[in-house]
Amino acid sequence: MNDEKMFITRPNYDDTTSYLFHWSENIIEFAENKNINFIDFKGERVNKKDVEKLIVKQNPKLIVFNGHGSDDAIYGHNDETLIKTGENEKILKSKIVYSVTCNSAKKLGPETVKSGIRTFIGYENPFVFLVDKNKTCTPLLDKVAEPFFDSSNQLVISLLKSRTTGEAYNKSQSTFNKWIEFFQRSDAPQDSLFILRWLIWDRDCQKLLGDENSLF
Amino acid sequence: MVTEDEIKKLVIARLMTMPEHLKVSIGGYGMFDKYALISHVEKNDEIGKKIIEMDMHYLKSFKKGDK
């Protein structure tokens, strides 16, 4: 068993965070099955005070942020700023971070690398996904959303399987490509054209910054 | 040379074909059905410009011979 800890944040206060919240359960289930040490902050617990305290005291090696973001920040419950460039990005020093938030690889990511983060993986533009509006009450049954979250989750699952950050990034990229090829088939489902365009967008916006050889 | 207005019309024409049951989550901007997406493109506001950028990215990916 790996003694290192994973820390995952899962705010859940609007439709977008609800999907991130529920689809992260696949990661949690995998971690539980592999007896990986993890801390799961849900809902209101995803606030700056508690997140900072947890990172400093528990020193998790891998942090997965789910939620909203901007060029220079990652947000928690009700858009409370958790990590912001020039404020507290230094607390991520020596960590591996996967930020499933919009835009955070644009400015915050490079700043965390300057501050000594091991690896930052995130999106330099909005992380976009499609949903079936008849399934928003049961996100895990939403087949339209599955390709987006499967591609994203494979990154964390690869890290938990002791792959390097570079290998995990490649796994996520190849999962995006697997789905893209699936939706380009002549017998692909009717929603394919729209799923395809935003899968390509997410794949191309996902960036790895820092060390490609770090391990959880 | 394609004008900005022509690009907008092309993006709207493509969005018109989007199935009614789909919605798009664009991070902090929110979740939008096709009519809301079209409205933002028509208004050419921040969200509309981002939608156009995404559509252009998709088209360029084919030009590059991308998967």
Coordinates of C-alpha atoms in Angstrom, one line a residue, chain A:
Chain A
M1 CA 0.0 0.0 0.0
N2 CA 1.2 3.5 -0.9
D3 CA 1.5 5.6 2.3
E4 CA 1.0 8.8 0.4
K5 CA -2.3 10.6 0.6
M6 CA -4.6 11.8 -2.1
F7 CA -6.8 14.8 -1.3
I8 CA -9.9 15.4 -3.5
T9 CA -12.3 18.4 -3.4
R10 CA -15.9 18.0 -4.5
P11 CA -18.1 21.1 -4.2
N12 CA -21.7 20.5 -5.3
Y13 CA -23.8 23.6 -5.5
D14 CA -24.9 23.9 -9.2
D15 CA -25.4 21.6 -12.2
T16 CA -21.8 21.7 -13.3
T17 CA -20.3 20.9 -9.9
S18 CA -23.0 18.2 -9.4
Y19 CA -21.6 16.4 -12.5
L20 CA -18.0 16.8 -11.3
F21 CA -19.1 15.6 -7.8
H22 CA -20.8 12.5 -9.0
W23 CA -18.3 11.4 -11.7
S24 CA -15.5 11.7 -9.2
E25 CA -17.1 8.8 -7.3
N26 CA -15.4 6.5 -9.9
I27 CA -12.0 7.8 -8.7
I28 CA -13.0 7.4 -5.0
E29 CA -14.3 3.9 -5.6
F30 CA -11.0 3.0 -7.3
A31 CA -9.0 4.4 -4.4
E32 CA -11.1 2.5 -1.9
N33 CA -10.6 -0.8 -3.8
K34 CA -6.9 -0.2 -3.9
N35 CA -6.7 0.8 -0.2
I36 CA -5.3 4.1 -1.1
N37 CA -5.2 6.7 1.6
F38 CA -7.4 9.6 0.6
I39 CA -9.3 12.5 2.0
D40 CA -12.6 13.6 0.4
F41 CA -13.9 17.1 1.0
K42 CA -17.4 17.5 -0.1
G43 CA -19.9 20.4 -0.3
E44 CA -19.4 23.1 2.3
R45 CA -16.2 21.6 3.5
V46 CA -14.6 22.9 0.3
N47 CA -13.7 26.3 1.8
K48 CA -10.4 28.1 1.8
K49 CA -9.8 27.7 5.6
D50 CA -10.3 24.0 5.8
V51 CA -8.6 23.2 2.5
E52 CA -5.5 25.2 3.4
K53 CA -5.4 23.6 6.8
L54 CA -5.7 20.1 5.4
I55 CA -3.0 20.7 2.8
V56 CA -0.6 22.1 5.4
K57 CA -1.3 19.5 8.2
Q58 CA -1.8 16.3 6.2
N59 CA 0.6 17.1 3.3
P60 CA -1.2 15.1 0.6
K61 CA 1.1 14.2 -2.3
L62 CA -1.7 14.3 -4.9
I63 CA -4.5 16.9 -4.9
V64 CA -7.5 16.7 -7.2
F65 CA -9.5 19.9 -7.4
N66 CA -13.0 19.7 -8.9
G67 CA -15.1 22.9 -9.4
H68 CA -15.0 26.2 -11.1
G69 CA -11.8 28.1 -11.8
S70 CA -10.4 31.1 -13.6
D71 CA -7.0 32.1 -15.1
D72 CA -5.5 32.7 -11.7
A73 CA -7.7 30.8 -9.2
I74 CA -9.4 27.6 -8.2
Y75 CA -12.7 27.9 -6.4
G76 CA -14.6 25.8 -3.9
H77 CA -18.1 25.8 -2.5
N78 CA -20.2 28.7 -3.7
D79 CA -17.2 30.0 -5.7
E80 CA -15.1 30.7 -2.6
T81 CA -11.5 31.1 -3.7
L82 CA -9.3 28.2 -2.5
I83 CA -6.0 28.9 -4.3
K84 CA -5.1 32.1 -6.0
T85 CA -2.0 33.4 -7.7
G86 CA 0.1 35.7 -5.5
E87 CA -1.9 34.7 -2.4
N88 CA -1.4 31.1 -1.4
E89 CA -0.2 29.0 -4.4
K90 CA 3.0 28.2 -2.5
I91 CA 1.1 25.7 -0.3
L92 CA 1.1 23.4 -3.4
K93 CA 4.9 23.2 -3.3
S94 CA 6.1 19.6 -4.0
K95 CA 2.6 18.3 -4.8
I96 CA 1.1 16.8 -7.9
V97 CA -2.1 18.7 -8.7
Y98 CA -4.9 17.8 -11.2
S99 CA -7.3 20.7 -11.5
V100 CA -10.6 19.8 -13.1
T101 CA -11.6 23.5 -13.3
C102 CA -11.7 26.0 -16.1
N103 CA -8.7 28.0 -17.2
S104 CA -6.4 27.3 -14.2
A105 CA -3.6 26.0 -16.4
K106 CA -3.4 29.5 -18.0
K107 CA -1.9 31.6 -15.3
L108 CA -2.2 29.8 -11.9
G109 CA -0.5 26.6 -13.3
P110 CA 2.7 28.3 -14.5
E111 CA 2.8 30.3 -11.2
T112 CA 2.6 27.1 -9.1
V113 CA 5.5 25.6 -11.2
K114 CA 7.6 28.7 -10.4
S115 CA 6.7 28.2 -6.7
G116 CA 8.0 24.6 -6.7
I117 CA 5.0 22.4 -7.4
R118 CA 6.0 19.1 -8.7
T119 CA 3.4 18.8 -11.5
F120 CA 0.3 20.8 -12.4
I121 CA -2.2 19.3 -14.8
G122 CA -5.2 21.4 -15.7
Y123 CA -7.2 23.1 -18.5
E124 CA -6.1 26.4 -20.1
N125 CA -9.6 27.2 -21.2
P126 CA -13.1 26.2 -19.9
F127 CA -13.5 22.4 -19.2
V128 CA -16.6 21.8 -21.3
F129 CA -19.0 18.9 -21.2
L130 CA -22.3 17.9 -22.7
V131 CA -25.2 16.6 -20.7
D132 CA -28.6 15.0 -21.5
K133 CA -31.0 17.4 -19.8
N134 CA -33.3 14.5 -18.9
K135 CA -30.5 13.0 -16.9
T136 CA -29.3 15.9 -14.8
C137 CA -30.8 14.3 -11.6
T138 CA -28.8 11.2 -12.2
P139 CA -25.4 12.3 -13.7
L140 CA -23.8 8.8 -13.5
L141 CA -26.5 7.5 -15.9
D142 CA -25.9 10.3 -18.4
K143 CA -24.2 8.6 -21.4
V144 CA -23.7 11.9 -23.1
A145 CA -21.5 13.1 -20.2
E146 CA -19.5 9.9 -19.9
P147 CA -16.8 10.4 -22.5
F148 CA -15.8 13.7 -20.9
F149 CA -15.5 12.3 -17.4
D150 CA -14.0 9.0 -18.4
S151 CA -11.2 10.8 -20.2
S152 CA -10.6 13.0 -17.2
N153 CA -10.8 10.3 -14.6
Q154 CA -8.3 8.1 -16.4
L155 CA -5.7 10.6 -15.5
V156 CA -6.2 10.2 -11.7
I157 CA -6.7 6.4 -12.0
S158 CA -3.4 6.1 -13.8
L159 CA -1.6 8.1 -11.1
L160 CA -3.2 5.8 -8.5
K161 CA -1.8 2.9 -10.5
S162 CA 1.7 4.3 -9.9
R163 CA 2.1 5.7 -13.4
T164 CA 4.2 8.9 -13.9
T165 CA 2.4 12.2 -14.4
G166 CA 3.5 12.1 -18.1
E167 CA 2.1 8.6 -18.5
A168 CA -1.1 9.6 -16.8
Y169 CA -1.5 12.6 -19.0
N170 CA -0.9 10.5 -22.1
K171 CA -3.5 8.0 -20.8
S172 CA -6.1 10.7 -20.5
Q173 CA -5.2 12.1 -23.9
S174 CA -5.5 8.6 -25.5
T175 CA -8.9 8.1 -23.8
F176 CA -10.1 11.4 -25.3
N177 CA -8.8 10.1 -28.7
K178 CA -10.5 6.7 -28.2
W179 CA -13.9 8.4 -27.6
I180 CA -13.2 10.9 -30.5
E181 CA -12.6 7.9 -32.8
F182 CA -15.8 6.2 -31.5
F183 CA -17.9 9.3 -32.3
Q184 CA -16.4 9.6 -35.8
R185 CA -17.6 6.2 -36.8
S186 CA -20.4 6.1 -39.4
D187 CA -22.6 4.2 -37.0
A188 CA -22.0 6.6 -34.1
P189 CA -25.0 7.8 -32.0
Q190 CA -27.0 10.8 -33.2
D191 CA -25.4 13.3 -30.7
S192 CA -21.9 12.5 -32.0
L193 CA -21.2 15.7 -33.9
F194 CA -21.8 17.8 -30.8
I195 CA -20.0 15.5 -28.3
L196 CA -17.0 15.3 -30.7
R197 CA -16.5 19.1 -31.0
W198 CA -16.3 19.6 -27.2
L199 CA -14.2 16.4 -26.6
I200 CA -11.6 17.8 -29.1
W201 CA -11.7 21.1 -27.2
D202 CA -11.1 19.5 -23.8
R203 CA -8.4 17.3 -25.1
D204 CA -6.5 20.2 -26.6
C205 CA -7.0 22.4 -23.6
Q206 CA -5.6 19.9 -21.1
K207 CA -2.0 20.8 -20.2
L208 CA 0.7 19.2 -18.1
L209 CA 3.1 21.7 -16.5
G210 CA 6.2 20.8 -14.5
D211 CA 7.7 17.4 -14.0
E212 CA 6.4 14.6 -16.3
N213 CA 8.2 11.9 -14.3
S214 CA 6.7 12.5 -10.9
L215 CA 4.9 9.6 -9.2
F216 CA 2.2 9.5 -6.6

